[in-house]
């Protein structure tokens, strides 16, 4: 099984990267199914979620070898001491720190030191309130300090869906619009398929609502039952049609692929998702 996986990975890299390791992202925005190209993909949930518990150097080298040139960095307390080494290794291996999960003062200091401006991904709160209007106002109040901070840092702020009231597309849009009305035009939305099973049936409507604000779309295999929650792209019932909607909308932003399993090698999970994404692209461009 191991040798088969290695062979599949080698074939994939050969077909997608003439040099085997150097895949640069075009300066032009992707169009249509090009959003599923390897150079538009962002690796997500590969730091705490990695059976091999890679070091910053090992992680950066893995991404370079896979041909993935951008990473959205998630972390836990044990990763704080290696924030700077992560940045250094990304630079050494030509990896973009595309996004950063939440906020941390040390990371923000390092972004200034290294002149980095990653997207900052933050879950909106699920505030108390008798009406949606009251909840929106409370969410805006809670997010305003981070909006001010990220604006000064010149970092886009992405409202990240993670279930509950704050993860509903209409509420994400309402909070985003309210923040923009206060002058925070750098605020947008990061939408995750794996937290959006309840919107499979109304995906066309939900996506159309969010699209003007969308900073990144993280994809996943999608079954109507929501089981399993984390599924490789191409192995679900609905992600192909959901991505058809995205492609036909002329969305030109980034696409995230994830591991999100603590007991699976991040390299293996990313490769499965790369292959699934490539397969869906082929289906949708026939």
PDB file of C-alpha atoms in Angstrom:
ATOM      1  CA  UNK A   1       0.000   0.000   0.000  1.00  0.00           C
ATOM      2  CA  UNK A   2       2.848   2.355   0.882  1.00  0.00           C
ATOM      3  CA  UNK A   3       4.631   1.767  -2.443  1.00  0.00           C
ATOM      4  CA  UNK A   4       1.381   2.273  -4.350  1.00  0.00           C
ATOM      5  CA  UNK A   5       0.792   5.595  -2.588  1.00  0.00           C
ATOM      6  CA  UNK A   6       4.366   6.673  -3.372  1.00  0.00           C
ATOM      7  CA  UNK A   7       3.944   5.759  -7.029  1.00  0.00           C
ATOM      8  CA  UNK A   8       0.659   7.672  -7.309  1.00  0.00           C
ATOM      9  CA  UNK A   9       2.244  10.696  -5.690  1.00  0.00           C
ATOM     10  CA  UNK A  10       5.241  10.584  -8.044  1.00  0.00           C
ATOM     11  CA  UNK A  11       2.974  10.374 -11.091  1.00  0.00           C
ATOM     12  CA  UNK A  12       0.844  13.267  -9.870  1.00  0.00           C
ATOM     13  CA  UNK A  13       3.871  15.499  -9.324  1.00  0.00           C
ATOM     14  CA  UNK A  14       5.352  14.600 -12.692  1.00  0.00           C
ATOM     15  CA  UNK A  15       2.132  15.562 -14.458  1.00  0.00           C
ATOM     16  CA  UNK A  16       1.649  18.785 -12.548  1.00  0.00           C
ATOM     17  CA  UNK A  17       5.174  20.147 -12.186  1.00  0.00           C
ATOM     18  CA  UNK A  18       7.740  19.912 -14.970  1.00  0.00           C
ATOM     19  CA  UNK A  19      10.602  20.391 -12.501  1.00  0.00           C
ATOM     20  CA  UNK A  20       9.120  18.163  -9.811  1.00  0.00           C
ATOM     21  CA  UNK A  21       9.389  20.825  -7.118  1.00  0.00           C
ATOM     22  CA  UNK A  22       8.925  24.269  -8.596  1.00  0.00           C
ATOM     23  CA  UNK A  23       5.337  25.349  -9.182  1.00  0.00           C
ATOM     24  CA  UNK A  24       4.837  29.105  -9.126  1.00  0.00           C
ATOM     25  CA  UNK A  25       1.458  30.772  -9.069  1.00  0.00           C
ATOM     26  CA  UNK A  26       0.586  32.875 -12.091  1.00  0.00           C
ATOM     27  CA  UNK A  27       0.265  36.598 -11.543  1.00  0.00           C
ATOM     28  CA  UNK A  28      -3.015  36.412 -13.462  1.00  0.00           C
ATOM     29  CA  UNK A  29      -6.128  35.484 -11.552  1.00  0.00           C
ATOM     30  CA  UNK A  30      -7.395  31.982 -12.320  1.00  0.00           C
ATOM     31  CA  UNK A  31     -10.484  31.682 -14.471  1.00  0.00           C
ATOM     32  CA  UNK A  32     -13.179  29.008 -14.285  1.00  0.00           C
ATOM     33  CA  UNK A  33     -11.813  25.548 -13.559  1.00  0.00           C
ATOM     34  CA  UNK A  34      -8.293  27.005 -13.266  1.00  0.00           C
ATOM     35  CA  UNK A  35      -9.128  27.723  -9.616  1.00  0.00           C
ATOM     36  CA  UNK A  36      -8.548  23.984  -9.105  1.00  0.00           C
ATOM     37  CA  UNK A  37      -5.019  24.145 -10.526  1.00  0.00           C
ATOM     38  CA  UNK A  38      -2.235  23.051  -8.220  1.00  0.00           C
ATOM     39  CA  UNK A  39      -0.738  26.545  -8.077  1.00  0.00           C
ATOM     40  CA  UNK A  40      -4.012  27.954  -6.704  1.00  0.00           C
ATOM     41  CA  UNK A  41      -4.292  25.487  -3.826  1.00  0.00           C
ATOM     42  CA  UNK A  42      -3.623  26.336  -0.178  1.00  0.00           C
ATOM     43  CA  UNK A  43      -2.724  23.681   2.393  1.00  0.00           C
ATOM     44  CA  UNK A  44      -4.843  23.932   5.553  1.00  0.00           C
ATOM     45  CA  UNK A  45      -5.009  22.008   8.855  1.00  0.00           C
ATOM     46  CA  UNK A  46      -1.583  20.403   8.495  1.00  0.00           C
ATOM     47  CA  UNK A  47       0.243  21.630  11.630  1.00  0.00           C
ATOM     48  CA  UNK A  48      -1.567  20.155  14.673  1.00  0.00           C
ATOM     49  CA  UNK A  49      -3.222  17.751  12.233  1.00  0.00           C
ATOM     50  CA  UNK A  50      -0.335  15.548  11.122  1.00  0.00           C
ATOM     51  CA  UNK A  51       0.464  12.053  12.338  1.00  0.00           C
ATOM     52  CA  UNK A  52       4.150  12.657  11.645  1.00  0.00           C
ATOM     53  CA  UNK A  53       4.244  15.871  13.720  1.00  0.00           C
ATOM     54  CA  UNK A  54       6.630  17.526  11.283  1.00  0.00           C
ATOM     55  CA  UNK A  55       9.016  20.285  12.232  1.00  0.00           C
ATOM     56  CA  UNK A  56       8.775  23.635  10.401  1.00  0.00           C
ATOM     57  CA  UNK A  57      11.578  22.542   8.076  1.00  0.00           C
ATOM     58  CA  UNK A  58       9.994  19.177   7.341  1.00  0.00           C
ATOM     59  CA  UNK A  59       6.603  20.793   6.716  1.00  0.00           C
ATOM     60  CA  UNK A  60       8.007  23.415   4.337  1.00  0.00           C
ATOM     61  CA  UNK A  61       9.983  20.795   2.445  1.00  0.00           C
ATOM     62  CA  UNK A  62       6.897  18.559   2.194  1.00  0.00           C
ATOM     63  CA  UNK A  63       4.863  21.394   0.678  1.00  0.00           C
ATOM     64  CA  UNK A  64       7.635  22.249  -1.761  1.00  0.00           C
ATOM     65  CA  UNK A  65       7.946  18.617  -2.838  1.00  0.00           C
ATOM     66  CA  UNK A  66       4.178  18.348  -3.344  1.00  0.00           C
ATOM     67  CA  UNK A  67       4.143  21.534  -5.415  1.00  0.00           C
ATOM     68  CA  UNK A  68       1.836  23.371  -3.015  1.00  0.00           C
ATOM     69  CA  UNK A  69       3.160  26.896  -2.719  1.00  0.00           C
ATOM     70  CA  UNK A  70       0.847  28.356  -0.058  1.00  0.00           C
ATOM     71  CA  UNK A  71      -0.089  27.376   3.478  1.00  0.00           C
ATOM     72  CA  UNK A  72      -2.763  28.571   5.887  1.00  0.00           C
ATOM     73  CA  UNK A  73      -1.081  28.107   9.256  1.00  0.00           C
ATOM     74  CA  UNK A  74      -3.032  26.622  12.145  1.00  0.00           C
ATOM     75  CA  UNK A  75      -1.350  26.117  15.492  1.00  0.00           C
ATOM     76  CA  UNK A  76      -1.590  25.171  19.123  1.00  0.00           C
ATOM     77  CA  UNK A  77       0.285  26.473  22.170  1.00  0.00           C
ATOM     78  CA  UNK A  78       3.215  24.109  21.592  1.00  0.00           C
ATOM     79  CA  UNK A  79       3.844  25.704  18.184  1.00  0.00           C
ATOM     80  CA  UNK A  80       4.309  29.266  19.458  1.00  0.00           C
ATOM     81  CA  UNK A  81       8.079  28.859  20.092  1.00  0.00           C
ATOM     82  CA  UNK A  82       8.576  27.803  16.451  1.00  0.00           C
ATOM     83  CA  UNK A  83       6.545  30.578  14.785  1.00  0.00           C
ATOM     84  CA  UNK A  84       9.693  32.328  13.584  1.00  0.00           C
ATOM     85  CA  UNK A  85      11.331  29.149  12.340  1.00  0.00           C
ATOM     86  CA  UNK A  86       8.149  28.369  10.387  1.00  0.00           C
ATOM     87  CA  UNK A  87       8.399  31.733   8.643  1.00  0.00           C
ATOM     88  CA  UNK A  88      12.096  31.218   7.898  1.00  0.00           C
ATOM     89  CA  UNK A  89      11.540  27.762   6.478  1.00  0.00           C
ATOM     90  CA  UNK A  90       8.679  28.956   4.293  1.00  0.00           C
ATOM     91  CA  UNK A  91      10.927  31.666   2.896  1.00  0.00           C
ATOM     92  CA  UNK A  92      13.748  29.195   2.311  1.00  0.00           C
ATOM     93  CA  UNK A  93      11.433  26.812   0.438  1.00  0.00           C
ATOM     94  CA  UNK A  94       9.397  29.361  -1.506  1.00  0.00           C
ATOM     95  CA  UNK A  95       6.193  28.814   0.462  1.00  0.00           C
ATOM     96  CA  UNK A  96       3.730  31.651   1.018  1.00  0.00           C
ATOM     97  CA  UNK A  97       2.235  32.015   4.489  1.00  0.00           C
ATOM     98  CA  UNK A  98      -1.146  32.724   2.972  1.00  0.00           C
ATOM     99  CA  UNK A  99      -3.183  32.803   6.177  1.00  0.00           C
ATOM    100  CA  UNK A 100      -2.839  32.537   9.950  1.00  0.00           C
ATOM    101  CA  UNK A 101      -5.375  31.108  12.370  1.00  0.00           C
ATOM    102  CA  UNK A 102      -6.707  33.519  14.988  1.00  0.00           C
ATOM    103  CA  UNK A 103      -4.396  36.006  16.657  1.00  0.00           C
ATOM    104  CA  UNK A 104      -1.243  35.895  18.713  1.00  0.00           C
ATOM    105  CA  UNK A 105       0.928  38.891  19.673  1.00  0.00           C
ATOM    106  CA  UNK A 106       4.208  37.099  18.936  1.00  0.00           C
ATOM    107  CA  UNK A 107       3.039  36.085  15.464  1.00  0.00           C
ATOM    108  CA  UNK A 108       1.849  39.617  14.753  1.00  0.00           C
ATOM    109  CA  UNK A 109       5.253  40.975  15.780  1.00  0.00           C
ATOM    110  CA  UNK A 110       6.914  38.525  13.425  1.00  0.00           C
ATOM    111  CA  UNK A 111       4.671  39.527  10.549  1.00  0.00           C
ATOM    112  CA  UNK A 112       5.887  43.097  10.996  1.00  0.00           C
ATOM    113  CA  UNK A 113       9.511  41.962  11.290  1.00  0.00           C
ATOM    114  CA  UNK A 114       9.345  39.925   8.083  1.00  0.00           C
ATOM    115  CA  UNK A 115       6.961  42.260   6.219  1.00  0.00           C
ATOM    116  CA  UNK A 116       4.266  39.597   5.907  1.00  0.00           C
ATOM    117  CA  UNK A 117       0.576  40.294   5.393  1.00  0.00           C
ATOM    118  CA  UNK A 118      -1.270  36.969   5.623  1.00  0.00           C
ATOM    119  CA  UNK A 119      -5.013  36.680   5.859  1.00  0.00           C
ATOM    120  CA  UNK A 120      -6.101  36.377   9.492  1.00  0.00           C
ATOM    121  CA  UNK A 121      -8.845  33.781   9.902  1.00  0.00           C
ATOM    122  CA  UNK A 122     -11.179  34.312  12.846  1.00  0.00           C
ATOM    123  CA  UNK A 123     -14.446  32.661  13.845  1.00  0.00           C
ATOM    124  CA  UNK A 124     -17.220  35.214  14.461  1.00  0.00           C
ATOM    125  CA  UNK A 125     -18.773  34.961  17.919  1.00  0.00           C
ATOM    126  CA  UNK A 126     -22.182  33.463  18.579  1.00  0.00           C
ATOM    127  CA  UNK A 127     -23.544  36.327  20.690  1.00  0.00           C
ATOM    128  CA  UNK A 128     -26.691  36.421  22.760  1.00  0.00           C
ATOM    129  CA  UNK A 129     -29.531  38.550  21.479  1.00  0.00           C
ATOM    130  CA  UNK A 130     -33.244  38.363  20.835  1.00  0.00           C
ATOM    131  CA  UNK A 131     -32.934  39.330  17.166  1.00  0.00           C
ATOM    132  CA  UNK A 132     -30.439  38.861  14.369  1.00  0.00           C
ATOM    133  CA  UNK A 133     -29.905  42.619  14.354  1.00  0.00           C
ATOM    134  CA  UNK A 134     -28.859  42.538  18.006  1.00  0.00           C
ATOM    135  CA  UNK A 135     -26.566  39.584  17.397  1.00  0.00           C
ATOM    136  CA  UNK A 136     -24.967  41.280  14.381  1.00  0.00           C
ATOM    137  CA  UNK A 137     -24.315  44.424  16.406  1.00  0.00           C
ATOM    138  CA  UNK A 138     -22.766  42.369  19.219  1.00  0.00           C
ATOM    139  CA  UNK A 139     -20.593  40.410  16.791  1.00  0.00           C
ATOM    140  CA  UNK A 140     -19.368  43.607  15.148  1.00  0.00           C
ATOM    141  CA  UNK A 141     -18.513  45.087  18.534  1.00  0.00           C
ATOM    142  CA  UNK A 142     -16.557  41.963  19.490  1.00  0.00           C
ATOM    143  CA  UNK A 143     -14.661  41.858  16.180  1.00  0.00           C
ATOM    144  CA  UNK A 144     -13.868  45.575  15.907  1.00  0.00           C
ATOM    145  CA  UNK A 145     -10.577  45.465  17.896  1.00  0.00           C
ATOM    146  CA  UNK A 146      -9.216  42.728  15.628  1.00  0.00           C
ATOM    147  CA  UNK A 147     -10.520  44.553  12.563  1.00  0.00           C
ATOM    148  CA  UNK A 148      -8.601  47.661  13.640  1.00  0.00           C
ATOM    149  CA  UNK A 149      -5.455  45.657  14.348  1.00  0.00           C
ATOM    150  CA  UNK A 150      -5.480  43.729  11.067  1.00  0.00           C
ATOM    151  CA  UNK A 151      -6.261  46.880   9.105  1.00  0.00           C
ATOM    152  CA  UNK A 152      -3.152  48.526  10.554  1.00  0.00           C
ATOM    153  CA  UNK A 153      -1.153  45.365   9.707  1.00  0.00           C
ATOM    154  CA  UNK A 154      -2.503  45.402   6.134  1.00  0.00           C
ATOM    155  CA  UNK A 155      -3.758  41.856   6.624  1.00  0.00           C
ATOM    156  CA  UNK A 156      -7.156  40.769   5.270  1.00  0.00           C
ATOM    157  CA  UNK A 157      -9.468  39.574   8.025  1.00  0.00           C
ATOM    158  CA  UNK A 158     -11.463  36.490   7.098  1.00  0.00           C
ATOM    159  CA  UNK A 159     -14.614  35.579   9.034  1.00  0.00           C
ATOM    160  CA  UNK A 160     -14.391  31.807   9.279  1.00  0.00           C
ATOM    161  CA  UNK A 161     -17.515  29.639   9.382  1.00  0.00           C
ATOM    162  CA  UNK A 162     -17.451  27.063  12.156  1.00  0.00           C
ATOM    163  CA  UNK A 163     -21.096  26.204  12.714  1.00  0.00           C
ATOM    164  CA  UNK A 164     -23.811  27.816  14.857  1.00  0.00           C
ATOM    165  CA  UNK A 165     -25.162  31.333  14.270  1.00  0.00           C
ATOM    166  CA  UNK A 166     -21.784  32.812  13.385  1.00  0.00           C
ATOM    167  CA  UNK A 167     -21.206  30.237  10.676  1.00  0.00           C
ATOM    168  CA  UNK A 168     -24.426  30.804   8.737  1.00  0.00           C
ATOM    169  CA  UNK A 169     -23.765  32.406   5.322  1.00  0.00           C
ATOM    170  CA  UNK A 170     -26.368  35.148   5.780  1.00  0.00           C
ATOM    171  CA  UNK A 171     -24.925  36.063   9.169  1.00  0.00           C
ATOM    172  CA  UNK A 172     -21.340  36.016   7.889  1.00  0.00           C
ATOM    173  CA  UNK A 173     -22.368  38.393   5.123  1.00  0.00           C
ATOM    174  CA  UNK A 174     -24.312  40.651   7.480  1.00  0.00           C
ATOM    175  CA  UNK A 175     -21.399  40.958   9.923  1.00  0.00           C
ATOM    176  CA  UNK A 176     -18.959  41.496   7.066  1.00  0.00           C
ATOM    177  CA  UNK A 177     -21.118  44.230   5.548  1.00  0.00           C
ATOM    178  CA  UNK A 178     -21.561  45.937   8.915  1.00  0.00           C
ATOM    179  CA  UNK A 179     -17.798  45.992   9.485  1.00  0.00           C
ATOM    180  CA  UNK A 180     -17.193  47.346   6.001  1.00  0.00           C
ATOM    181  CA  UNK A 181     -19.666  50.141   6.648  1.00  0.00           C
ATOM    182  CA  UNK A 182     -17.408  51.151   9.531  1.00  0.00           C
ATOM    183  CA  UNK A 183     -14.484  51.447   7.122  1.00  0.00           C
ATOM    184  CA  UNK A 184     -13.019  47.954   7.503  1.00  0.00           C
ATOM    185  CA  UNK A 185     -13.016  47.105   3.817  1.00  0.00           C
ATOM    186  CA  UNK A 186     -10.339  44.452   4.334  1.00  0.00           C
ATOM    187  CA  UNK A 187     -12.856  42.148   6.042  1.00  0.00           C
ATOM    188  CA  UNK A 188     -14.131  39.177   4.062  1.00  0.00           C
ATOM    189  CA  UNK A 189     -15.276  35.566   4.464  1.00  0.00           C
ATOM    190  CA  UNK A 190     -13.452  32.242   4.551  1.00  0.00           C
ATOM    191  CA  UNK A 191     -15.909  29.436   3.876  1.00  0.00           C
ATOM    192  CA  UNK A 192     -15.300  25.792   4.743  1.00  0.00           C
ATOM    193  CA  UNK A 193     -17.171  22.938   3.131  1.00  0.00           C
ATOM    194  CA  UNK A 194     -16.508  20.715   6.155  1.00  0.00           C
ATOM    195  CA  UNK A 195     -18.476  23.107   8.373  1.00  0.00           C
ATOM    196  CA  UNK A 196     -21.213  23.614   5.782  1.00  0.00           C
ATOM    197  CA  UNK A 197     -23.056  20.326   5.307  1.00  0.00           C
ATOM    198  CA  UNK A 198     -26.353  21.997   6.173  1.00  0.00           C
ATOM    199  CA  UNK A 199     -25.970  24.204   3.084  1.00  0.00           C
ATOM    200  CA  UNK A 200     -25.499  21.484   0.489  1.00  0.00           C
ATOM    201  CA  UNK A 201     -29.148  21.837  -0.527  1.00  0.00           C
ATOM    202  CA  UNK A 202     -29.070  25.628  -0.845  1.00  0.00           C
ATOM    203  CA  UNK A 203     -25.463  25.960  -1.978  1.00  0.00           C
ATOM    204  CA  UNK A 204     -26.245  28.012  -5.090  1.00  0.00           C
ATOM    205  CA  UNK A 205     -28.051  30.628  -2.996  1.00  0.00           C
ATOM    206  CA  UNK A 206     -25.552  30.587  -0.132  1.00  0.00           C
ATOM    207  CA  UNK A 207     -22.504  30.804  -2.372  1.00  0.00           C
ATOM    208  CA  UNK A 208     -23.982  33.631  -4.458  1.00  0.00           C
ATOM    209  CA  UNK A 209     -24.621  35.571  -1.265  1.00  0.00           C
ATOM    210  CA  UNK A 210     -21.055  35.121  -0.001  1.00  0.00           C
ATOM    211  CA  UNK A 211     -19.090  35.366  -3.245  1.00  0.00           C
ATOM    212  CA  UNK A 212     -18.484  39.164  -3.225  1.00  0.00           C
ATOM    213  CA  UNK A 213     -16.761  38.813   0.154  1.00  0.00           C
ATOM    214  CA  UNK A 214     -15.024  35.463  -0.256  1.00  0.00           C
ATOM    215  CA  UNK A 215     -11.293  35.420   0.539  1.00  0.00           C
ATOM    216  CA  UNK A 216     -10.776  31.653   0.374  1.00  0.00           C
ATOM    217  CA  UNK A 217     -12.884  28.532  -0.112  1.00  0.00           C
ATOM    218  CA  UNK A 218     -11.727  25.405   1.757  1.00  0.00           C
ATOM    219  CA  UNK A 219     -13.093  22.267   0.121  1.00  0.00           C
ATOM    220  CA  UNK A 220     -13.863  18.753   1.353  1.00  0.00           C
ATOM    221  CA  UNK A 221     -15.694  15.630   0.265  1.00  0.00           C
ATOM    222  CA  UNK A 222     -19.384  16.241   0.960  1.00  0.00           C
ATOM    223  CA  UNK A 223     -22.077  13.690   1.817  1.00  0.00           C
ATOM    224  CA  UNK A 224     -25.596  14.847   2.640  1.00  0.00           C
ATOM    225  CA  UNK A 225     -25.465  12.947   5.927  1.00  0.00           C
ATOM    226  CA  UNK A 226     -22.393  14.910   7.009  1.00  0.00           C
ATOM    227  CA  UNK A 227     -20.669  11.590   7.716  1.00  0.00           C
ATOM    228  CA  UNK A 228     -17.776  11.378   7.706  1.00  0.00           C
ATOM    229  CA  UNK A 229     -17.292  15.055   8.404  1.00  0.00           C
ATOM    230  CA  UNK A 230     -13.778  15.073   6.953  1.00  0.00           C
ATOM    231  CA  UNK A 231     -13.648  13.293   3.600  1.00  0.00           C
ATOM    232  CA  UNK A 232     -11.174  13.465   0.748  1.00  0.00           C
ATOM    233  CA  UNK A 233     -12.215  15.643  -2.174  1.00  0.00           C
ATOM    234  CA  UNK A 234     -13.737  13.506  -4.909  1.00  0.00           C
ATOM    235  CA  UNK A 235     -15.033  10.823  -2.546  1.00  0.00           C
ATOM    236  CA  UNK A 236     -18.284  12.549  -1.562  1.00  0.00           C
ATOM    237  CA  UNK A 237     -21.695  12.848  -3.167  1.00  0.00           C
ATOM    238  CA  UNK A 238     -21.970  16.597  -3.626  1.00  0.00           C
ATOM    239  CA  UNK A 239     -18.642  18.457  -3.842  1.00  0.00           C
ATOM    240  CA  UNK A 240     -18.454  18.103  -7.637  1.00  0.00           C
ATOM    241  CA  UNK A 241     -21.759  19.904  -8.128  1.00  0.00           C
ATOM    242  CA  UNK A 242     -20.877  22.440  -5.439  1.00  0.00           C
ATOM    243  CA  UNK A 243     -17.634  23.208  -7.236  1.00  0.00           C
ATOM    244  CA  UNK A 244     -19.521  23.437 -10.521  1.00  0.00           C
ATOM    245  CA  UNK A 245     -21.504  26.305  -8.985  1.00  0.00           C
ATOM    246  CA  UNK A 246     -18.263  27.962  -7.864  1.00  0.00           C
ATOM    247  CA  UNK A 247     -16.599  27.603 -11.265  1.00  0.00           C
ATOM    248  CA  UNK A 248     -19.629  28.844 -13.190  1.00  0.00           C
ATOM    249  CA  UNK A 249     -19.730  31.938 -10.954  1.00  0.00           C
ATOM    250  CA  UNK A 250     -16.234  32.976 -12.161  1.00  0.00           C
ATOM    251  CA  UNK A 251     -14.904  32.970  -8.603  1.00  0.00           C
ATOM    252  CA  UNK A 252     -11.199  33.733  -8.899  1.00  0.00           C
ATOM    253  CA  UNK A 253      -9.981  33.281  -5.312  1.00  0.00           C
ATOM    254  CA  UNK A 254      -7.942  30.598  -3.632  1.00  0.00           C
ATOM    255  CA  UNK A 255      -8.965  27.032  -2.854  1.00  0.00           C
ATOM    256  CA  UNK A 256      -7.909  25.328   0.380  1.00  0.00           C
ATOM    257  CA  UNK A 257      -7.409  21.579   0.840  1.00  0.00           C
ATOM    258  CA  UNK A 258      -6.991  20.074   4.287  1.00  0.00           C
ATOM    259  CA  UNK A 259      -5.894  17.177   6.421  1.00  0.00           C
ATOM    260  CA  UNK A 260      -7.753  17.742   9.729  1.00  0.00           C
ATOM    261  CA  UNK A 261      -6.851  14.243  10.980  1.00  0.00           C
ATOM    262  CA  UNK A 262      -4.377  13.928  13.842  1.00  0.00           C
ATOM    263  CA  UNK A 263      -3.767  10.263  12.960  1.00  0.00           C
ATOM    264  CA  UNK A 264      -3.088  10.676   9.220  1.00  0.00           C
ATOM    265  CA  UNK A 265       0.132  11.820   7.579  1.00  0.00           C
ATOM    266  CA  UNK A 266      -0.519  15.325   6.219  1.00  0.00           C
ATOM    267  CA  UNK A 267       1.374  14.464   3.048  1.00  0.00           C
ATOM    268  CA  UNK A 268      -0.937  11.529   2.364  1.00  0.00           C
ATOM    269  CA  UNK A 269      -4.101  13.565   3.007  1.00  0.00           C
ATOM    270  CA  UNK A 270      -2.953  16.478   0.858  1.00  0.00           C
ATOM    271  CA  UNK A 271      -2.063  14.112  -1.973  1.00  0.00           C
ATOM    272  CA  UNK A 272      -5.480  12.440  -1.892  1.00  0.00           C
ATOM    273  CA  UNK A 273      -7.128  15.870  -1.998  1.00  0.00           C
ATOM    274  CA  UNK A 274      -4.861  17.051  -4.810  1.00  0.00           C
ATOM    275  CA  UNK A 275      -5.792  13.983  -6.850  1.00  0.00           C
ATOM    276  CA  UNK A 276      -9.490  14.426  -6.079  1.00  0.00           C
ATOM    277  CA  UNK A 277      -9.384  18.093  -7.021  1.00  0.00           C
ATOM    278  CA  UNK A 278      -7.645  17.260 -10.294  1.00  0.00           C
ATOM    279  CA  UNK A 279     -10.250  14.585 -11.045  1.00  0.00           C
ATOM    280  CA  UNK A 280     -13.132  16.989 -10.443  1.00  0.00           C
ATOM    281  CA  UNK A 281     -11.487  19.580 -12.661  1.00  0.00           C
ATOM    282  CA  UNK A 282     -11.261  16.987 -15.421  1.00  0.00           C
ATOM    283  CA  UNK A 283     -14.947  16.089 -14.999  1.00  0.00           C
ATOM    284  CA  UNK A 284     -16.053  19.710 -15.095  1.00  0.00           C
ATOM    285  CA  UNK A 285     -14.024  20.640 -18.178  1.00  0.00           C
ATOM    286  CA  UNK A 286     -15.078  17.766 -20.448  1.00  0.00           C
TER     287      UNK A 286
END
